[in-house]
Amino acid sequence: MIDYLMKETEDGKIVVRLNGDLDIDSTEIVEEELLPAMEKYKKANIDFENVPFVDSSGMGLLLNIVQSLKEKGINVTISNVREDVQVVFDLLQIPEILGDETFI
Amino acid sequence: MQSIISKGKNLQEAIDVGLKLLEASKNEVNIEVIQQESKSFFKMKSKEAIVKITKLEQTTISEQNHEESTDPFKLIDELLTNSQNVMDDPVSNSVMEEESAPRRITKKADDLLGKAWVENGRLVCRCSPTHYPLVSIPDGVNVYKNNQLITEKSFVMTETDLFEVKMEMEEKETVWRVVMDAHKLNVDLHIEPGYKTTRFLLDIAPAQHIELLVDEKKEVSNTLSYQDIMGRLEELRIKHGFHQNEIIRAIEAVEPGVYTIATGIEAAPGKDGWIEFQINMDAQIGPREIENGRVDYRETKTIPNVNSGSVIAIVHPPVPGQPGRTVTNEPLPAKQTIPISVKSGKGIAIIDDKIIALESGRPHVEQRRNIVKVSIMSKLTHPGNVDLSSGNIHFMGDVEVLGEVCERMKIDAEGNILVHQTVNMANLTASGAVITYGSIIGSEVSAGKNNMLVTELGQLLGPINQDLVRVIQLIKQLTLSPGFKASDFSRGGLQPLINILLEKKFKQFPSLVREYVDKVKKGEQYLSDKIWSETANSLSKLFLSLSSEAISVDSITELSEKMQELHELSKMPVEPNSYITVPNVLSSRLYCSGDVNVFDQGSVNTKIYSGGKLTINGSLRGGEVFGRFGAEINEAGAESRTPTIVAVPEDQKISINKVMEGTAIKIGNAQYKFNETRSRVHAYLNKHGQIAFE
């Protein structure tokens, strides 16, 4: 299961700190809670520091979040991806799909 | 009378030397002392004893002999070195007054003055006050002057210095090695026997300038022993197939050489399974030329026929090969043999190893490598014209039309189509061959479309499968990544992952799959084998639809293997291929997976695609023709300058007997247009990718 912490910075940016595995079980939380919450801001950052594992559904979710936020003109970035998870991202060319500038 | 002048350190020595030279005893001679020896501290001033010895009572003959046997050089030497003294001495006159004998010696000695020579392998010389001999040193010879190596190519020789000639001696040990080939079937012994070369100086006649000549003697010493070889063979674990006589020859070898000292037994190849036909399957294709060079258009094809119940063929199992044995005594397996796989079509039963016809008709055999498909083609003979009254013909076998095929009529045959008269604005489609005895006008004719389709589909499957293999690899790699959870594979299958992959990494993949699926759908009626459409279904379910069915790695691996097989199969040429044989064709389209042969007047304004060789015996006027395996045309082009294009792939040739101005030829991607009429054109693509003519 996954949970998250949201924190708004002074310049109106929302920082979402994910905690747990981003996998098939996270679907509901992400789609029903997280995504609508993030849509209220102009800028967003997703912190992956506490995400040790991902699965293919989880990556599908991530693509879904970033792409639907971008469609609404919201600037999304992803930070602190762990090395193990980055390997998976690279294998599937996630940075290429989302644009290299998304990863900071 | 013979007399000499002799010198020595003292009187006694001088006399002894003289007597020795004259070969006389003391009482046979008269001795006259010319100079007593005197010693001085400096060698320069010391004087030797000189005596004149005259031999008494001698015959002329013996005199002569004596002259010859006397060492004249020594004498002259003495004369010379002492000449000064002799001059000073009042008695010296006696020397001058001497008889002819010493004079002759002097003369002979003069010849040698200032010369060097080689005698019995020794280098010697005589110097004269006016000339010193010059000696050249060839390569490989070292001359030491007073133990100092002379580095120059030639040197001046003197008597007072010590010269020593040394020649390089060469000695080489026997070199040998044992080489076993990669298959461990042959063991070669390479040997270069050792040798010792001794060099010595050749005798050279006296001359003012000599070049030392060297001769050499080579002694071979092959030190290789039988034990050496056996020891090495044991090290290499070679135990089998020795050739003792070759080993002996190698030991006795005097020249470098290679000896095969052991050989293994090569595996004897087996025989793949094969099919033996009990009936004559050779259908005569196309019109035959008869003896006087004319062509009999009536005898274009003899079609084999069988009655129900007769045995068409016997299937022979493969014969396994004989395993071989390496020189290290390991077994060498023979190549795997492949059995024939027979697919029975319509009207065929397979009982044990026999293929039996259940119906009468034409046996049809299609072979791709080891897969043989046999079926019986029944035959429909249509006695009249194919027109509105007869209707279109669709038949699962051969169709023979004795009349003509009229406007807008259609014939579809799983076998061959044979039309005795003209085909006018009609549509003929055959899986086998199309033969007409009349002209084809304004029609569409296709033969062997199924073969073409199989080739095309197979080619498409190549890149599709390459991608699929990469997908499978990637999944395996992902599962091994520590940051990846495969937990959802068991629940949702691979679909979420595949969606991500198709997003970027395999972006081209869905369009390839779609192309394949569409092609299969369009050509379904020509594809007798269901495997093509099964593959299309699996592919579209996996990658095109959004079905929620769980997909496992195993299922896509299985699909990939199936596609690989189909891809390989499509690369095999099909036997026998289709063909189209027509006398004349006008404003039509011919499409054939095999050869196209227009054997009479030719082709006018027609598009021809031939998957085999294109032959037009008459003329080609207008239109576009392509021959996958080359094009041979008698006359190409039109005076009306209707565009005429002849094309072949880059590895094929175009031969045209007479080509008209304005005709274009295309080989691969290179194009050439004739600006004037030419005869006997043989065009091909050269190394630089340009069209060249033979």
Short mmCIF file of C-alpha atoms in Angstrom, two decimals, chain A residues 21 23-25 52-57 59-60 63 67 84-85 87-88 91-94 96-97, chain B residues 474 477-478 481-489 491-494 496-497 500-501 503-506:
data_model
loop_
_atom_site.label_atom_id
_atom_site.label_comp_id
_atom_site.label_asym_id
_atom_site.label_seq_id
_atom_site.Cartn_x
_atom_site.Cartn_y
_atom_site.Cartn_z
CA ASP A 21 5.47 0.83 -3.39
CA ASP A 23 2.03 -0.70 -7.69
CA ILE A 24 -1.30 -2.08 -8.79
CA ASP A 25 -2.72 -1.61 -5.28
CA PRO A 52 11.50 1.24 -3.07
CA PHE A 53 9.57 -0.74 -5.70
CA VAL A 54 7.42 -0.16 -8.73
CA ASP A 55 5.51 -2.53 -10.97
CA SER A 56 4.19 -2.07 -14.46
CA SER A 57 0.76 -0.91 -13.28
CA MET A 59 4.41 2.99 -13.91
CA GLY A 60 1.23 3.15 -15.90
CA LEU A 63 2.51 8.10 -16.78
CA GLN A 67 0.39 13.25 -18.74
CA ASP A 84 16.94 0.52 -8.42
CA VAL A 85 13.76 2.21 -9.55
CA VAL A 87 16.97 1.22 -13.68
CA VAL A 88 13.39 0.12 -14.29
CA LEU A 91 14.57 0.05 -19.29
CA LEU A 92 11.08 1.21 -20.20
CA GLN A 93 12.30 4.59 -21.46
CA ILE A 94 10.03 6.45 -19.03
CA GLU A 96 11.89 9.64 -22.94
CA ILE A 97 8.12 9.34 -22.70
CA LEU B 474 13.03 -6.82 -21.65
CA GLN B 477 15.45 -8.11 -17.58
CA LEU B 478 12.77 -6.21 -15.67
CA SER B 481 15.74 -5.63 -11.57
CA PRO B 482 15.69 -5.15 -7.80
CA GLY B 483 13.38 -2.16 -8.03
CA PHE B 484 10.72 -4.00 -10.00
CA LYS B 485 7.75 -5.85 -8.58
CA ALA B 486 6.29 -8.55 -10.81
CA SER B 487 3.30 -8.81 -8.49
CA ASP B 488 0.77 -7.49 -11.00
CA PHE B 489 1.72 -9.95 -13.75
CA ARG B 491 -3.29 -10.39 -11.63
CA GLY B 492 -3.39 -8.09 -14.61
CA GLY B 493 -1.11 -9.99 -16.93
CA LEU B 494 1.37 -8.19 -19.11
CA PRO B 496 -0.07 -2.67 -18.38
CA LEU B 497 3.55 -3.29 -19.23
CA ILE B 500 3.97 1.32 -21.57
CA LEU B 501 6.25 -0.38 -24.07
CA GLU B 503 4.04 4.11 -25.81
CA LYS B 504 7.66 4.74 -26.75
CA LYS B 505 10.04 1.86 -26.98
CA PHE B 506 8.10 -0.11 -29.58
#
